[in-house]
Amino acid sequence: MSPLAVGALLVAGAVGAVIRYALSRAYPVRPGHLPGGILIVNVVGSLVAGVVIGLAERAAISDDVRLVLLTGFCGGLTTFSTWSVETIELVDGGRWRAAILNVVVTLVVGLGAAVAGYLIAR
């Protein structure tokens, strides 16, 4: 991997992480709501990843661009750990239905976004 690709990977990861932080602060976990910021970043990241994989499959983007967008940007943007912790916090707060809904909505909508992005880009 070239030094330019490594630098782009670092910048893309930082950009993704800053966007994730901003959205998690803009849409914090509130009583009676799902963790909106983390849901948004995970769904958007899944959509972007689907598009990138679709483009890479038809050789519309290089391996370096795929790496920068998937590993860097999507890796910095999306978060399994925060989603897991917020789900556990919902359970600890006695909000079992919200926790289950958070898991189902994130998985279904996230996978749906990834598939849609892939099909659109391919």
JSON list of C-alpha atoms in Angstrom, two decimals:
[
{"chain": "A", "resi": 1, "resn": "MET", "atom": "CA", "xyz": [0.00, 0.00, 0.00]},
{"chain": "A", "resi": 2, "resn": "SER", "atom": "CA", "xyz": [1.37, 3.39, -0.97]},
{"chain": "A", "resi": 3, "resn": "PRO", "atom": "CA", "xyz": [2.01, 6.18, 1.56]},
{"chain": "A", "resi": 4, "resn": "LEU", "atom": "CA", "xyz": [-0.69, 8.22, -0.19]},
{"chain": "A", "resi": 5, "resn": "ALA", "atom": "CA", "xyz": [-3.22, 5.42, 0.34]},
{"chain": "A", "resi": 6, "resn": "VAL", "atom": "CA", "xyz": [-2.24, 5.15, 4.02]},
{"chain": "A", "resi": 7, "resn": "GLY", "atom": "CA", "xyz": [-2.68, 8.90, 4.46]},
{"chain": "A", "resi": 8, "resn": "ALA", "atom": "CA", "xyz": [-6.05, 8.84, 2.69]},
{"chain": "A", "resi": 9, "resn": "LEU", "atom": "CA", "xyz": [-7.11, 5.92, 4.88]},
{"chain": "A", "resi": 10, "resn": "LEU", "atom": "CA", "xyz": [-6.25, 7.86, 8.03]},
{"chain": "A", "resi": 11, "resn": "VAL", "atom": "CA", "xyz": [-8.03, 11.01, 6.86]},
{"chain": "A", "resi": 12, "resn": "ALA", "atom": "CA", "xyz": [-11.13, 9.09, 5.76]},
{"chain": "A", "resi": 13, "resn": "GLY", "atom": "CA", "xyz": [-11.29, 7.28, 9.11]},
{"chain": "A", "resi": 14, "resn": "ALA", "atom": "CA", "xyz": [-10.97, 10.56, 10.97]},
{"chain": "A", "resi": 15, "resn": "VAL", "atom": "CA", "xyz": [-13.71, 12.18, 8.88]},
{"chain": "A", "resi": 16, "resn": "GLY", "atom": "CA", "xyz": [-16.02, 9.23, 9.49]},
{"chain": "A", "resi": 17, "resn": "ALA", "atom": "CA", "xyz": [-15.32, 9.30, 13.23]},
{"chain": "A", "resi": 18, "resn": "VAL", "atom": "CA", "xyz": [-16.00, 13.05, 13.49]},
{"chain": "A", "resi": 19, "resn": "ILE", "atom": "CA", "xyz": [-19.30, 12.66, 11.62]},
{"chain": "A", "resi": 20, "resn": "ARG", "atom": "CA", "xyz": [-20.28, 9.78, 13.92]},
{"chain": "A", "resi": 21, "resn": "TYR", "atom": "CA", "xyz": [-19.45, 11.84, 17.00]},
{"chain": "A", "resi": 22, "resn": "ALA", "atom": "CA", "xyz": [-21.42, 14.84, 15.72]},
{"chain": "A", "resi": 23, "resn": "LEU", "atom": "CA", "xyz": [-24.49, 12.74, 14.95]},
{"chain": "A", "resi": 24, "resn": "SER", "atom": "CA", "xyz": [-24.34, 10.89, 18.26]},
{"chain": "A", "resi": 25, "resn": "ARG", "atom": "CA", "xyz": [-24.29, 14.27, 20.03]},
{"chain": "A", "resi": 26, "resn": "ALA", "atom": "CA", "xyz": [-27.06, 15.67, 17.83]},
{"chain": "A", "resi": 27, "resn": "TYR", "atom": "CA", "xyz": [-29.29, 12.62, 18.40]},
{"chain": "A", "resi": 28, "resn": "PRO", "atom": "CA", "xyz": [-28.41, 11.25, 21.87]},
{"chain": "A", "resi": 29, "resn": "VAL", "atom": "CA", "xyz": [-30.21, 8.41, 23.57]},
{"chain": "A", "resi": 30, "resn": "ARG", "atom": "CA", "xyz": [-33.30, 9.92, 25.16]},
{"chain": "A", "resi": 31, "resn": "PRO", "atom": "CA", "xyz": [-36.10, 8.35, 27.15]},
{"chain": "A", "resi": 32, "resn": "GLY", "atom": "CA", "xyz": [-38.72, 6.96, 24.82]},
{"chain": "A", "resi": 33, "resn": "HIS", "atom": "CA", "xyz": [-36.43, 7.02, 21.77]},
{"chain": "A", "resi": 34, "resn": "LEU", "atom": "CA", "xyz": [-33.96, 4.73, 20.09]},
{"chain": "A", "resi": 35, "resn": "PRO", "atom": "CA", "xyz": [-30.29, 5.76, 19.85]},
{"chain": "A", "resi": 36, "resn": "GLY", "atom": "CA", "xyz": [-30.89, 7.82, 16.70]},
{"chain": "A", "resi": 37, "resn": "GLY", "atom": "CA", "xyz": [-27.39, 9.06, 15.95]},
{"chain": "A", "resi": 38, "resn": "ILE", "atom": "CA", "xyz": [-25.84, 5.61, 16.01]},
{"chain": "A", "resi": 39, "resn": "LEU", "atom": "CA", "xyz": [-28.72, 4.18, 13.98]},
{"chain": "A", "resi": 40, "resn": "ILE", "atom": "CA", "xyz": [-28.17, 6.87, 11.34]},
{"chain": "A", "resi": 41, "resn": "VAL", "atom": "CA", "xyz": [-24.41, 6.33, 11.05]},
{"chain": "A", "resi": 42, "resn": "ASN", "atom": "CA", "xyz": [-24.73, 2.56, 10.91]},
{"chain": "A", "resi": 43, "resn": "VAL", "atom": "CA", "xyz": [-27.40, 2.70, 8.19]},
{"chain": "A", "resi": 44, "resn": "VAL", "atom": "CA", "xyz": [-25.57, 5.35, 6.15]},
{"chain": "A", "resi": 45, "resn": "GLY", "atom": "CA", "xyz": [-22.32, 3.43, 6.54]},
{"chain": "A", "resi": 46, "resn": "SER", "atom": "CA", "xyz": [-24.03, 0.25, 5.36]},
{"chain": "A", "resi": 47, "resn": "LEU", "atom": "CA", "xyz": [-25.43, 2.08, 2.33]},
{"chain": "A", "resi": 48, "resn": "VAL", "atom": "CA", "xyz": [-22.02, 3.55, 1.45]},
{"chain": "A", "resi": 49, "resn": "ALA", "atom": "CA", "xyz": [-20.38, 0.14, 1.91]},
{"chain": "A", "resi": 50, "resn": "GLY", "atom": "CA", "xyz": [-22.93, -1.49, -0.39]},
{"chain": "A", "resi": 51, "resn": "VAL", "atom": "CA", "xyz": [-22.31, 1.16, -3.06]},
{"chain": "A", "resi": 52, "resn": "VAL", "atom": "CA", "xyz": [-18.53, 0.77, -2.74]},
{"chain": "A", "resi": 53, "resn": "ILE", "atom": "CA", "xyz": [-18.69, -3.02, -3.03]},
{"chain": "A", "resi": 54, "resn": "GLY", "atom": "CA", "xyz": [-20.98, -2.72, -6.05]},
{"chain": "A", "resi": 55, "resn": "LEU", "atom": "CA", "xyz": [-18.62, -0.27, -7.73]},
{"chain": "A", "resi": 56, "resn": "ALA", "atom": "CA", "xyz": [-15.57, -2.36, -6.89]},
{"chain": "A", "resi": 57, "resn": "GLU", "atom": "CA", "xyz": [-17.24, -5.47, -8.31]},
{"chain": "A", "resi": 58, "resn": "ARG", "atom": "CA", "xyz": [-17.53, -3.85, -11.72]},
{"chain": "A", "resi": 59, "resn": "ALA", "atom": "CA", "xyz": [-14.04, -2.32, -11.44]},
{"chain": "A", "resi": 60, "resn": "ALA", "atom": "CA", "xyz": [-15.40, 1.25, -11.37]},
{"chain": "A", "resi": 61, "resn": "ILE", "atom": "CA", "xyz": [-13.09, 2.09, -8.45]},
{"chain": "A", "resi": 62, "resn": "SER", "atom": "CA", "xyz": [-9.57, 0.98, -7.60]},
{"chain": "A", "resi": 63, "resn": "ASP", "atom": "CA", "xyz": [-8.60, -1.30, -4.74]},
{"chain": "A", "resi": 64, "resn": "ASP", "atom": "CA", "xyz": [-7.04, 1.67, -2.94]},
{"chain": "A", "resi": 65, "resn": "VAL", "atom": "CA", "xyz": [-10.25, 3.71, -3.20]},
{"chain": "A", "resi": 66, "resn": "ARG", "atom": "CA", "xyz": [-12.25, 0.71, -1.98]},
{"chain": "A", "resi": 67, "resn": "LEU", "atom": "CA", "xyz": [-9.90, 0.32, 0.98]},
{"chain": "A", "resi": 68, "resn": "VAL", "atom": "CA", "xyz": [-10.04, 4.04, 1.86]},
{"chain": "A", "resi": 69, "resn": "LEU", "atom": "CA", "xyz": [-13.84, 4.20, 1.66]},
{"chain": "A", "resi": 70, "resn": "LEU", "atom": "CA", "xyz": [-14.66, 0.87, 3.33]},
{"chain": "A", "resi": 71, "resn": "THR", "atom": "CA", "xyz": [-11.96, 0.53, 5.95]},
{"chain": "A", "resi": 72, "resn": "GLY", "atom": "CA", "xyz": [-11.30, 4.23, 6.47]},
{"chain": "A", "resi": 73, "resn": "PHE", "atom": "CA", "xyz": [-14.53, 6.16, 6.07]},
{"chain": "A", "resi": 74, "resn": "CYS", "atom": "CA", "xyz": [-17.07, 3.42, 6.85]},
{"chain": "A", "resi": 75, "resn": "GLY", "atom": "CA", "xyz": [-14.85, 2.02, 9.58]},
{"chain": "A", "resi": 76, "resn": "GLY", "atom": "CA", "xyz": [-14.66, 5.42, 11.26]},
{"chain": "A", "resi": 77, "resn": "LEU", "atom": "CA", "xyz": [-18.31, 6.24, 10.65]},
{"chain": "A", "resi": 78, "resn": "THR", "atom": "CA", "xyz": [-20.02, 3.05, 11.78]},
{"chain": "A", "resi": 79, "resn": "THR", "atom": "CA", "xyz": [-19.80, 1.50, 15.20]},
{"chain": "A", "resi": 80, "resn": "PHE", "atom": "CA", "xyz": [-20.75, -1.90, 16.48]},
{"chain": "A", "resi": 81, "resn": "SER", "atom": "CA", "xyz": [-19.36, -1.26, 19.95]},
{"chain": "A", "resi": 82, "resn": "THR", "atom": "CA", "xyz": [-21.38, 1.90, 20.67]},
{"chain": "A", "resi": 83, "resn": "TRP", "atom": "CA", "xyz": [-24.51, 0.25, 19.27]},
{"chain": "A", "resi": 84, "resn": "SER", "atom": "CA", "xyz": [-23.92, -2.74, 21.55]},
{"chain": "A", "resi": 85, "resn": "VAL", "atom": "CA", "xyz": [-23.34, -0.57, 24.62]},
{"chain": "A", "resi": 86, "resn": "GLU", "atom": "CA", "xyz": [-26.42, 1.56, 23.93]},
{"chain": "A", "resi": 87, "resn": "THR", "atom": "CA", "xyz": [-28.48, -1.61, 23.53]},
{"chain": "A", "resi": 88, "resn": "ILE", "atom": "CA", "xyz": [-27.16, -2.93, 26.86]},
{"chain": "A", "resi": 89, "resn": "GLU", "atom": "CA", "xyz": [-27.95, 0.42, 28.49]},
{"chain": "A", "resi": 90, "resn": "LEU", "atom": "CA", "xyz": [-31.53, 0.14, 27.23]},
{"chain": "A", "resi": 91, "resn": "VAL", "atom": "CA", "xyz": [-31.78, -3.32, 28.82]},
{"chain": "A", "resi": 92, "resn": "ASP", "atom": "CA", "xyz": [-30.20, -2.07, 32.08]},
{"chain": "A", "resi": 93, "resn": "GLY", "atom": "CA", "xyz": [-32.75, 0.73, 32.13]},
{"chain": "A", "resi": 94, "resn": "GLY", "atom": "CA", "xyz": [-35.58, -1.81, 31.90]},
{"chain": "A", "resi": 95, "resn": "ARG", "atom": "CA", "xyz": [-36.38, -0.86, 28.30]},
{"chain": "A", "resi": 96, "resn": "TRP", "atom": "CA", "xyz": [-36.39, -4.39, 26.90]},
{"chain": "A", "resi": 97, "resn": "ARG", "atom": "CA", "xyz": [-38.71, -3.61, 24.01]},
{"chain": "A", "resi": 98, "resn": "ALA", "atom": "CA", "xyz": [-36.62, -0.63, 22.97]},
{"chain": "A", "resi": 99, "resn": "ALA", "atom": "CA", "xyz": [-33.47, -2.77, 23.12]},
{"chain": "A", "resi": 100, "resn": "ILE", "atom": "CA", "xyz": [-35.02, -5.47, 20.96]},
{"chain": "A", "resi": 101, "resn": "LEU", "atom": "CA", "xyz": [-36.37, -2.85, 18.56]},
{"chain": "A", "resi": 102, "resn": "ASN", "atom": "CA", "xyz": [-32.92, -1.25, 18.37]},
{"chain": "A", "resi": 103, "resn": "VAL", "atom": "CA", "xyz": [-31.36, -4.58, 17.39]},
{"chain": "A", "resi": 104, "resn": "VAL", "atom": "CA", "xyz": [-34.05, -5.46, 14.85]},
{"chain": "A", "resi": 105, "resn": "VAL", "atom": "CA", "xyz": [-34.29, -2.03, 13.25]},
{"chain": "A", "resi": 106, "resn": "THR", "atom": "CA", "xyz": [-30.51, -1.62, 13.00]},
{"chain": "A", "resi": 107, "resn": "LEU", "atom": "CA", "xyz": [-30.00, -5.06, 11.47]},
{"chain": "A", "resi": 108, "resn": "VAL", "atom": "CA", "xyz": [-32.94, -4.97, 9.07]},
{"chain": "A", "resi": 109, "resn": "VAL", "atom": "CA", "xyz": [-32.50, -1.37, 7.90]},
{"chain": "A", "resi": 110, "resn": "GLY", "atom": "CA", "xyz": [-28.70, -1.62, 7.83]},
{"chain": "A", "resi": 111, "resn": "LEU", "atom": "CA", "xyz": [-28.71, -4.81, 5.78]},
{"chain": "A", "resi": 112, "resn": "GLY", "atom": "CA", "xyz": [-31.42, -3.38, 3.55]},
{"chain": "A", "resi": 113, "resn": "ALA", "atom": "CA", "xyz": [-29.35, -0.24, 2.96]},
{"chain": "A", "resi": 114, "resn": "ALA", "atom": "CA", "xyz": [-26.25, -2.30, 2.13]},
{"chain": "A", "resi": 115, "resn": "VAL", "atom": "CA", "xyz": [-28.17, -4.46, -0.34]},
{"chain": "A", "resi": 116, "resn": "ALA", "atom": "CA", "xyz": [-29.85, -1.42, -1.91]},
{"chain": "A", "resi": 117, "resn": "GLY", "atom": "CA", "xyz": [-26.52, 0.39, -2.29]},
{"chain": "A", "resi": 118, "resn": "TYR", "atom": "CA", "xyz": [-24.93, -2.69, -3.80]},
{"chain": "A", "resi": 119, "resn": "LEU", "atom": "CA", "xyz": [-27.74, -3.24, -6.28]},
{"chain": "A", "resi": 120, "resn": "ILE", "atom": "CA", "xyz": [-27.80, 0.42, -7.32]},
{"chain": "A", "resi": 121, "resn": "ALA", "atom": "CA", "xyz": [-24.03, 0.58, -7.87]},
{"chain": "A", "resi": 122, "resn": "ARG", "atom": "CA", "xyz": [-23.61, -2.76, -9.59]}
]
